[in-house]
Amino acid sequence: MLPPRIYNIQDCAITIEFSQEINEATNMRVIALQHAIESSPIKGFIEAVPAYGSLTVYFTEEVSVAAVRSWLSKWIDDVPNNNHSMLPMEHSKQVTIPVCYDTLLGLDLPWVADHLNMSMENIIALHASIVYRVYMIGFVPGFPYLGTLPNALEVPRKQTPSMKTPAGSVAIAGKQTGIYPAEVPGGWQVIGRTPLKMFDPSASPCSFLNAGDTVQFKPITMEAFNQYS
Amino acid sequence: MSITILKPGMMSSVQDLGRWGSQQFGVPIGGAMDKVSATMANLICGNDENEATVEMTLHGTSFMFNEAAFCAIVGGGCQAFAGDVALPFNRLLWIPAFSTISTIASAQGCRSYLAVSGGFNIKKVMGSASTYVPSGIGGIHGRTLVGGDLLPFKREQHVQAALTLKMLPSGIGISHWHTANRIPALPGVTTVHAIEGPEFDRFQVKAQKNIFSSVLTISSRSNRMGYRLDGNKFTLEQKFEMVSTPVTAGIVQVTHEGDPIILMADAQTTGGYPRIARVCTADIPLLAQMRPGQMIQFSAIGEEESLLRYKKILEGLMMLKTGLKS
């Protein structure tokens, strides 16, 4: 693997960028690095934020940028050699998320079926057959970026984002699928809705999912969906 | 022990120095747009720098003190009055009970911060009192302030300290001392120091030159999440697919249409647009005091100088804190 690019995104925030693509091995390395540095933080460390192929570390001005860089370099060299760190299973969970794919909730499912020239039943079966990886949480609090979607389910984003995508909406775009934690404008194609809460500010952690978790969707009926509330 | 908001003005919200530690769950740092002014308002009141303040955007805000209290207003964008008595910024003020404070337009600045002695009693959410409207968290019910909102104080005011103030006939007290005014007088174009961003090299040579030579105007489509800039388009050498990477306040990203956006306090934690530049952290409070229609020009500086400027601001605040306590 190529050595990562290391750069500041703010005076007191450094990004370690391994790659600019969606790749499971790279993401595992990012999350292993996150857990490694969190377990032995340098003075002044605030937080580490994982993304697909990069990790950003925030720190206070009490510690020098040079000290943070050399501390990070040590971990970057160590982590890929450590098999335990490569599989941070103790930090990650496997979750089954119920989804109602009824077209009353999966408003874009008919469009997706038409676009892919595939039956709605087959789309649901395929979408629910895969074990997805949570690559990162971002966009809005609690929004999980899940991958990787099979080529057969690849659809473009909406030309004009919807002004309001309901909370719980399960949506797809490109090679990604995700869940809208709150009612926000959204550009992905909504194919279903989960009754589970993805973001709860009073819970700890506030996000239902965390980077590194694995997710499988389980189709449920409208009756079952309504019983959750 | 409270104030009541009578009119929220253009936009007022409760803000402290931000919500740290939850970015990995997609929760933005948020907090005061001008964290230096918010800190100074608290320090003048003898508070911890991270106490909740009321961030007022431009003018039109009015609120009533339900009890007498010490307070301070720091920042810009308005002039404050208690009746017909002008209330100076950057000073410790003693406000008698049932006084109504109103703000009117001023020529400079954009955001002012009200702190009260002892701080406002606002429930923290994930470690911060800051209001983040898109998720409805923090502040008062996770929203901007509205008429009728009551902001309680944490503790009773120490009245005897008022004796050290210059007392006006109206009963208003004003400290003899004041802190420096940080709102810059406005020339035509304000210099904002910046550094090449992570994707700088992916832009056309013309765009790389223009980002540091163009005069750009802060668009009316600007808010706490980011400032859009008009005046020039910035084109990539070759379009490429970017996956989401962390972003933060100060990052200058360029939309598919070629328009730059400077991310501000409520910036999302991650973004997928190419980042042409990043604003020196020390200059973010300066940007927070600029309004739509005002012009900026980026001036390139090095990483070292950027950090030095930031440290200088923090050292200034430390000195102020020490000075006010002695």
mmCIF file of N, CA, C and O in Angstrom, chain A residues 5 7-12 17 20-22 34 38 46-52 54 56 58 61 65 136-142 145 199 201 205-207 210, chain B residues 20-29 125-126 132 135 137 198-199 242-249 251 268-270 275 278 281 284 303 306-307 310-311 314:
data_model
loop_
_atom_site.group_PDB
_atom_site.id
_atom_site.type_symbol
_atom_site.label_atom_id
_atom_site.label_comp_id
_atom_site.label_asym_id
_atom_site.label_seq_id
_atom_site.Cartn_x
_atom_site.Cartn_y
_atom_site.Cartn_z
ATOM 1 N N ARG A 5 -0.977 10.256 2.221
ATOM 2 C CA ARG A 5 -0.762 11.708 2.131
ATOM 3 C C ARG A 5 -1.156 12.288 3.473
ATOM 4 O O ARG A 5 -2.212 11.936 4.005
ATOM 5 N N TYR A 7 -1.840 15.883 5.475
ATOM 6 C CA TYR A 7 -1.960 17.338 5.296
ATOM 7 C C TYR A 7 -2.875 17.943 6.356
ATOM 8 O O TYR A 7 -3.726 17.262 6.913
ATOM 9 N N ASN A 8 -2.699 19.233 6.600
ATOM 10 C CA ASN A 8 -3.572 19.955 7.527
ATOM 11 C C ASN A 8 -4.854 20.363 6.812
ATOM 12 O O ASN A 8 -4.819 20.771 5.648
ATOM 13 N N ILE A 9 -6.000 20.265 7.520
ATOM 14 C CA ILE A 9 -7.219 20.874 6.975
ATOM 15 C C ILE A 9 -7.593 22.099 7.808
ATOM 16 O O ILE A 9 -8.510 22.836 7.480
ATOM 17 N N GLN A 10 -6.883 22.286 8.907
ATOM 18 C CA GLN A 10 -7.005 23.471 9.733
ATOM 19 C C GLN A 10 -5.698 23.540 10.507
ATOM 20 O O GLN A 10 -4.929 22.584 10.490
ATOM 21 N N ASP A 11 -5.447 24.660 11.192
ATOM 22 C CA ASP A 11 -4.170 24.765 11.900
ATOM 23 C C ASP A 11 -4.009 23.628 12.900
ATOM 24 O O ASP A 11 -2.898 23.147 13.118
ATOM 25 N N CYS A 12 -5.105 23.189 13.509
ATOM 26 C CA CYS A 12 -5.040 22.121 14.509
ATOM 27 C C CYS A 12 -5.851 20.896 14.095
ATOM 28 O O CYS A 12 -6.584 20.313 14.913
ATOM 29 N N GLU A 17 -4.514 10.618 4.571
ATOM 30 C CA GLU A 17 -5.340 10.123 3.459
ATOM 31 C C GLU A 17 -4.654 8.944 2.784
ATOM 32 O O GLU A 17 -3.624 9.098 2.145
ATOM 33 N N GLN A 20 -8.365 7.785 -2.286
ATOM 34 C CA GLN A 20 -9.548 8.556 -2.649
ATOM 35 C C GLN A 20 -10.572 7.634 -3.299
ATOM 36 O O GLN A 20 -11.210 7.999 -4.279
ATOM 37 N N GLU A 21 -10.684 6.395 -2.778
ATOM 38 C CA GLU A 21 -11.680 5.506 -3.367
ATOM 39 C C GLU A 21 -12.370 4.682 -2.281
ATOM 40 O O GLU A 21 -11.935 4.672 -1.125
ATOM 41 N N ILE A 22 -13.435 4.006 -2.693
ATOM 42 C CA ILE A 22 -14.172 3.178 -1.748
ATOM 43 C C ILE A 22 -13.547 1.790 -1.774
ATOM 44 O O ILE A 22 -13.665 1.063 -2.762
ATOM 45 N N GLN A 34 -7.740 4.640 13.774
ATOM 46 C CA GLN A 34 -8.541 5.446 14.706
ATOM 47 C C GLN A 34 -8.512 4.826 16.106
ATOM 48 O O GLN A 34 -8.233 5.496 17.090
ATOM 49 N N GLU A 38 -6.754 6.357 19.483
ATOM 50 C CA GLU A 38 -7.668 6.694 20.597
ATOM 51 C C GLU A 38 -7.250 5.954 21.874
ATOM 52 O O GLU A 38 -7.469 6.435 22.975
ATOM 53 N N ILE A 46 -7.913 15.726 20.611
ATOM 54 C CA ILE A 46 -9.346 15.969 20.853
ATOM 55 C C ILE A 46 -10.182 14.805 20.317
ATOM 56 O O ILE A 46 -10.918 14.177 21.045
ATOM 57 N N GLU A 47 -10.070 14.555 19.017
ATOM 58 C CA GLU A 47 -10.880 13.483 18.437
ATOM 59 C C GLU A 47 -10.320 13.071 17.074
ATOM 60 O O GLU A 47 -9.572 13.816 16.449
ATOM 61 N N ALA A 48 -10.725 11.862 16.658
ATOM 62 C CA ALA A 48 -10.317 11.354 15.349
ATOM 63 C C ALA A 48 -11.581 11.041 14.555
ATOM 64 O O ALA A 48 -12.524 10.464 15.091
ATOM 65 N N VAL A 49 -11.619 11.463 13.301
ATOM 66 C CA VAL A 49 -12.828 11.338 12.478
ATOM 67 C C VAL A 49 -12.525 10.513 11.238
ATOM 68 O O VAL A 49 -11.778 10.952 10.360
ATOM 69 N N PRO A 50 -13.090 9.285 11.161
ATOM 70 C CA PRO A 50 -12.815 8.460 9.988
ATOM 71 C C PRO A 50 -13.704 8.820 8.798
ATOM 72 O O PRO A 50 -14.863 9.216 8.972
ATOM 73 N N ALA A 51 -13.154 8.681 7.604
ATOM 74 C CA ALA A 51 -13.941 8.783 6.367
ATOM 75 C C ALA A 51 -13.595 7.543 5.540
ATOM 76 O O ALA A 51 -12.939 6.631 6.043
ATOM 77 N N TYR A 52 -14.029 7.477 4.266
ATOM 78 C CA TYR A 52 -13.794 6.284 3.453
ATOM 79 C C TYR A 52 -12.335 5.841 3.493
ATOM 80 O O TYR A 52 -12.028 4.733 3.903
ATOM 81 N N SER A 54 -9.666 7.984 4.706
ATOM 82 C CA SER A 54 -8.815 8.922 5.445
ATOM 83 C C SER A 54 -9.278 9.051 6.888
ATOM 84 O O SER A 54 -10.419 8.756 7.230
ATOM 85 N N THR A 56 -9.027 11.957 10.086
ATOM 86 C CA THR A 56 -8.624 13.313 10.457
ATOM 87 C C THR A 56 -8.532 13.407 11.969
ATOM 88 O O THR A 56 -9.419 12.943 12.678
ATOM 89 N N TYR A 58 -8.046 15.831 15.280
ATOM 90 C CA TYR A 58 -8.163 17.188 15.813
ATOM 91 C C TYR A 58 -7.421 17.258 17.139
ATOM 92 O O TYR A 58 -7.523 16.338 17.949
ATOM 93 N N GLU A 61 -3.938 23.541 20.501
ATOM 94 C CA GLU A 61 -2.689 24.224 20.167
ATOM 95 C C GLU A 61 -1.584 23.927 21.185
ATOM 96 O O GLU A 61 -0.435 24.289 20.974
ATOM 97 N N VAL A 65 2.333 20.822 15.816
ATOM 98 C CA VAL A 65 1.944 20.058 14.632
ATOM 99 C C VAL A 65 2.999 18.986 14.359
ATOM 100 O O VAL A 65 2.673 17.844 14.024
ATOM 101 N N MET A 136 -18.427 5.009 6.942
ATOM 102 C CA MET A 136 -18.272 6.240 7.715
ATOM 103 C C MET A 136 -19.656 6.786 8.064
ATOM 104 O O MET A 136 -20.658 6.361 7.512
ATOM 105 N N ILE A 137 -19.667 7.724 9.023
ATOM 106 C CA ILE A 137 -20.889 8.463 9.360
ATOM 107 C C ILE A 137 -20.609 9.908 8.966
ATOM 108 O O ILE A 137 -19.568 10.461 9.341
ATOM 109 N N GLY A 138 -21.519 10.507 8.235
ATOM 110 C CA GLY A 138 -21.280 11.890 7.808
ATOM 111 C C GLY A 138 -22.511 12.480 7.162
ATOM 112 O O GLY A 138 -23.602 11.898 7.261
ATOM 113 N N PHE A 139 -22.344 13.607 6.492
ATOM 114 C CA PHE A 139 -23.409 14.358 5.822
ATOM 115 C C PHE A 139 -24.307 15.030 6.846
ATOM 116 O O PHE A 139 -24.342 16.248 6.927
ATOM 117 N N VAL A 140 -25.034 14.266 7.638
ATOM 118 C CA VAL A 140 -25.786 14.804 8.785
ATOM 119 C C VAL A 140 -25.564 13.838 9.956
ATOM 120 O O VAL A 140 -25.198 12.684 9.744
ATOM 121 N N PRO A 141 -25.788 14.291 11.200
ATOM 122 C CA PRO A 141 -25.533 13.403 12.343
ATOM 123 C C PRO A 141 -26.246 12.063 12.209
ATOM 124 O O PRO A 141 -27.452 12.007 11.987
ATOM 125 N N GLY A 142 -25.480 10.978 12.304
ATOM 126 C CA GLY A 142 -26.024 9.636 12.293
ATOM 127 C C GLY A 142 -26.250 9.028 10.915
ATOM 128 O O GLY A 142 -26.747 7.901 10.823
ATOM 129 N N TYR A 145 -22.822 5.800 5.710
ATOM 130 C CA TYR A 145 -22.504 5.495 4.309
ATOM 131 C C TYR A 145 -22.198 4.007 4.250
ATOM 132 O O TYR A 145 -21.197 3.555 4.809
ATOM 133 N N PHE A 199 -30.319 8.385 14.824
ATOM 134 C CA PHE A 199 -29.624 9.418 15.597
ATOM 135 C C PHE A 199 -30.481 9.809 16.789
ATOM 136 O O PHE A 199 -31.655 10.126 16.651
ATOM 137 N N PRO A 201 -29.809 12.231 20.152
ATOM 138 C CA PRO A 201 -28.846 13.054 20.895
ATOM 139 C C PRO A 201 -28.764 12.714 22.374
ATOM 140 O O PRO A 201 -27.760 13.024 23.025
ATOM 141 N N PRO A 205 -23.449 5.975 22.311
ATOM 142 C CA PRO A 205 -23.241 7.098 21.395
ATOM 143 C C PRO A 205 -24.555 7.559 20.746
ATOM 144 O O PRO A 205 -25.534 6.806 20.722
ATOM 145 N N CYS A 206 -24.511 8.766 20.221
ATOM 146 C CA CYS A 206 -25.722 9.367 19.637
ATOM 147 C C CYS A 206 -26.110 8.704 18.326
ATOM 148 O O CYS A 206 -27.247 8.790 17.902
ATOM 149 N N SER A 207 -25.134 8.056 17.678
ATOM 150 C CA SER A 207 -25.403 7.430 16.379
ATOM 151 C C SER A 207 -25.635 5.940 16.575
ATOM 152 O O SER A 207 -24.879 5.268 17.279
ATOM 153 N N ASN A 210 -21.871 2.865 13.697
ATOM 154 C CA ASN A 210 -20.541 3.431 13.809
ATOM 155 C C ASN A 210 -19.712 2.895 12.639
ATOM 156 O O ASN A 210 -19.959 1.785 12.162
ATOM 157 N N TRP B 20 -17.532 19.306 20.682
ATOM 158 C CA TRP B 20 -16.360 18.533 20.256
ATOM 159 C C TRP B 20 -16.523 17.063 20.646
ATOM 160 O O TRP B 20 -17.167 16.744 21.639
ATOM 161 N N GLY B 21 -15.925 16.194 19.874
ATOM 162 C CA GLY B 21 -15.854 14.788 20.247
ATOM 163 C C GLY B 21 -16.897 13.897 19.603
ATOM 164 O O GLY B 21 -16.885 12.692 19.804
ATOM 165 N N SER B 22 -17.820 14.463 18.822
ATOM 166 C CA SER B 22 -18.854 13.639 18.192
ATOM 167 C C SER B 22 -18.825 13.732 16.668
ATOM 168 O O SER B 22 -19.768 13.315 15.993
ATOM 169 N N GLN B 23 -17.721 14.263 16.132
ATOM 170 C CA GLN B 23 -17.652 14.398 14.668
ATOM 171 C C GLN B 23 -17.665 13.042 13.975
ATOM 172 O O GLN B 23 -18.118 12.925 12.843
ATOM 173 N N GLN B 24 -17.137 12.001 14.658
ATOM 174 C CA GLN B 24 -17.138 10.676 14.015
ATOM 175 C C GLN B 24 -18.558 10.155 13.834
ATOM 176 O O GLN B 24 -18.775 9.208 13.089
ATOM 177 N N PHE B 25 -19.532 10.767 14.527
ATOM 178 C CA PHE B 25 -20.941 10.385 14.345
ATOM 179 C C PHE B 25 -21.662 11.392 13.445
ATOM 180 O O PHE B 25 -22.886 11.423 13.381
ATOM 181 N N GLY B 26 -20.889 12.245 12.795
ATOM 182 C CA GLY B 26 -21.477 13.198 11.857
ATOM 183 C C GLY B 26 -21.978 14.477 12.502
ATOM 184 O O GLY B 26 -22.668 15.269 11.856
ATOM 185 N N VAL B 27 -21.653 14.675 13.789
ATOM 186 C CA VAL B 27 -22.147 15.864 14.489
ATOM 187 C C VAL B 27 -21.133 17.004 14.339
ATOM 188 O O VAL B 27 -19.991 16.871 14.790
ATOM 189 N N PRO B 28 -21.538 18.108 13.695
ATOM 190 C CA PRO B 28 -20.604 19.209 13.466
ATOM 191 C C PRO B 28 -20.147 19.873 14.772
ATOM 192 O O PRO B 28 -20.836 19.793 15.789
ATOM 193 N N ILE B 29 -19.004 20.561 14.716
ATOM 194 C CA ILE B 29 -18.490 21.282 15.880
ATOM 195 C C ILE B 29 -19.417 22.452 16.211
ATOM 196 O O ILE B 29 -19.778 22.657 17.368
ATOM 197 N N VAL B 125 -26.095 19.414 25.355
ATOM 198 C CA VAL B 125 -26.383 18.204 24.585
ATOM 199 C C VAL B 125 -25.066 17.760 23.973
ATOM 200 O O VAL B 125 -24.414 18.528 23.267
ATOM 201 N N MET B 126 -24.642 16.543 24.271
ATOM 202 C CA MET B 126 -23.352 16.026 23.813
ATOM 203 C C MET B 126 -22.233 17.014 24.145
ATOM 204 O O MET B 126 -21.398 17.345 23.306
ATOM 205 N N TYR B 132 -27.628 23.672 17.185
ATOM 206 C CA TYR B 132 -27.392 23.197 15.823
ATOM 207 C C TYR B 132 -28.764 22.937 15.211
ATOM 208 O O TYR B 132 -29.381 21.892 15.444
ATOM 209 N N SER B 135 -30.174 19.650 13.158
ATOM 210 C CA SER B 135 -30.526 18.449 13.917
ATOM 211 C C SER B 135 -31.415 18.772 15.109
ATOM 212 O O SER B 135 -31.787 17.868 15.863
ATOM 213 N N ILE B 137 -30.714 20.367 17.907
ATOM 214 C CA ILE B 137 -30.101 20.080 19.210
ATOM 215 C C ILE B 137 -29.455 21.330 19.808
ATOM 216 O O ILE B 137 -29.077 22.257 19.099
ATOM 217 N N PRO B 198 -6.095 20.714 -0.062
ATOM 218 C CA PRO B 198 -5.619 19.377 -0.456
ATOM 219 C C PRO B 198 -5.770 19.075 -1.948
ATOM 220 O O PRO B 198 -4.970 18.331 -2.500
ATOM 221 N N GLU B 199 -6.784 19.652 -2.613
ATOM 222 C CA GLU B 199 -6.975 19.372 -4.050
ATOM 223 C C GLU B 199 -6.542 20.548 -4.928
ATOM 224 O O GLU B 199 -6.921 20.631 -6.094
ATOM 225 N N MET B 242 -14.691 12.189 -6.309
ATOM 226 C CA MET B 242 -14.106 12.330 -4.980
ATOM 227 C C MET B 242 -15.010 11.658 -3.967
ATOM 228 O O MET B 242 -16.211 11.866 -3.984
ATOM 229 N N VAL B 243 -14.442 10.827 -3.102
ATOM 230 C CA VAL B 243 -15.256 10.269 -2.023
ATOM 231 C C VAL B 243 -15.211 11.248 -0.858
ATOM 232 O O VAL B 243 -14.316 12.085 -0.775
ATOM 233 N N SER B 244 -16.174 11.127 0.036
ATOM 234 C CA SER B 244 -16.259 12.064 1.155
ATOM 235 C C SER B 244 -15.025 11.996 2.037
ATOM 236 O O SER B 244 -14.559 10.920 2.384
ATOM 237 N N THR B 245 -14.501 13.159 2.382
ATOM 238 C CA THR B 245 -13.381 13.268 3.320
ATOM 239 C C THR B 245 -13.781 14.290 4.384
ATOM 240 O O THR B 245 -14.668 15.100 4.151
ATOM 241 N N PRO B 246 -13.117 14.259 5.538
ATOM 242 C CA PRO B 246 -13.487 15.236 6.559
ATOM 243 C C PRO B 246 -13.231 16.673 6.100
ATOM 244 O O PRO B 246 -12.255 16.951 5.412
ATOM 245 N N VAL B 247 -14.140 17.545 6.475
ATOM 246 C CA VAL B 247 -13.969 18.971 6.227
ATOM 247 C C VAL B 247 -14.267 19.699 7.537
ATOM 248 O O VAL B 247 -14.831 19.113 8.467
ATOM 249 N N THR B 248 -13.870 20.947 7.595
ATOM 250 C CA THR B 248 -14.073 21.702 8.817
ATOM 251 C C THR B 248 -14.123 23.189 8.488
ATOM 252 O O THR B 248 -13.880 23.570 7.332
ATOM 253 N N ALA B 249 -14.436 24.012 9.466
ATOM 254 C CA ALA B 249 -14.520 25.457 9.230
ATOM 255 C C ALA B 249 -13.213 25.961 8.628
ATOM 256 O O ALA B 249 -12.137 25.581 9.064
ATOM 257 N N ILE B 251 -12.310 25.489 5.425
ATOM 258 C CA ILE B 251 -12.059 24.813 4.144
ATOM 259 C C ILE B 251 -12.822 25.557 3.036
ATOM 260 O O ILE B 251 -13.989 25.903 3.199
ATOM 261 N N GLN B 268 -20.645 20.716 7.792
ATOM 262 C CA GLN B 268 -20.779 19.273 7.944
ATOM 263 C C GLN B 268 -19.408 18.699 8.281
ATOM 264 O O GLN B 268 -18.388 19.318 8.012
ATOM 265 N N THR B 269 -19.413 17.492 8.834
ATOM 266 C CA THR B 269 -18.144 16.878 9.233
ATOM 267 C C THR B 269 -17.378 16.320 8.032
ATOM 268 O O THR B 269 -16.173 16.173 8.093
ATOM 269 N N THR B 270 -18.114 15.991 6.969
ATOM 270 C CA THR B 270 -17.474 15.427 5.777
ATOM 271 C C THR B 270 -18.043 16.090 4.534
ATOM 272 O O THR B 270 -19.174 16.577 4.536
ATOM 273 N N ARG B 275 -11.229 20.659 -2.541
ATOM 274 C CA ARG B 275 -10.895 21.744 -1.612
ATOM 275 C C ARG B 275 -9.718 22.528 -2.173
ATOM 276 O O ARG B 275 -8.588 22.055 -2.167
ATOM 277 N N ARG B 278 -7.597 26.558 2.184
ATOM 278 C CA ARG B 278 -8.133 26.587 3.548
ATOM 279 C C ARG B 278 -7.756 27.916 4.183
ATOM 280 O O ARG B 278 -6.628 28.389 4.034
ATOM 281 N N THR B 281 -6.801 29.621 10.384
ATOM 282 C CA THR B 281 -7.769 29.519 11.488
ATOM 283 C C THR B 281 -7.963 30.875 12.189
ATOM 284 O O THR B 281 -9.067 31.209 12.623
ATOM 285 N N ILE B 284 -10.817 33.110 10.700
ATOM 286 C CA ILE B 284 -12.230 32.699 10.670
ATOM 287 C C ILE B 284 -13.117 33.665 11.475
ATOM 288 O O ILE B 284 -14.182 34.047 10.998
ATOM 289 N N GLU B 303 2.134 27.454 6.274
ATOM 290 C CA GLU B 303 1.565 26.724 7.417
ATOM 291 C C GLU B 303 2.062 27.304 8.738
ATOM 292 O O GLU B 303 1.303 27.472 9.684
ATOM 293 N N SER B 306 0.571 30.677 9.524
ATOM 294 C CA SER B 306 -0.842 30.505 9.856
ATOM 295 C C SER B 306 -0.994 30.111 11.321
ATOM 296 O O SER B 306 -1.790 30.689 12.063
ATOM 297 N N LEU B 307 -0.187 29.141 11.744
ATOM 298 C CA LEU B 307 -0.254 28.657 13.117
ATOM 299 C C LEU B 307 0.181 29.744 14.096
ATOM 300 O O LEU B 307 -0.424 29.910 15.165
ATOM 301 N N TYR B 310 -2.608 32.154 14.695
ATOM 302 C CA TYR B 310 -3.642 31.551 15.555
ATOM 303 C C TYR B 310 -3.179 31.570 17.008
ATOM 304 O O TYR B 310 -3.931 31.929 17.909
ATOM 305 N N LYS B 311 -1.913 31.205 17.214
ATOM 306 C CA LYS B 311 -1.392 31.177 18.587
ATOM 307 C C LYS B 311 -1.372 32.565 19.200
ATOM 308 O O LYS B 311 -1.588 32.722 20.403
ATOM 309 N N LEU B 314 -4.760 33.252 20.567
ATOM 310 C CA LEU B 314 -4.998 32.494 21.801
ATOM 311 C C LEU B 314 -4.199 33.078 22.969
ATOM 312 O O LEU B 314 -4.708 33.161 24.082
#
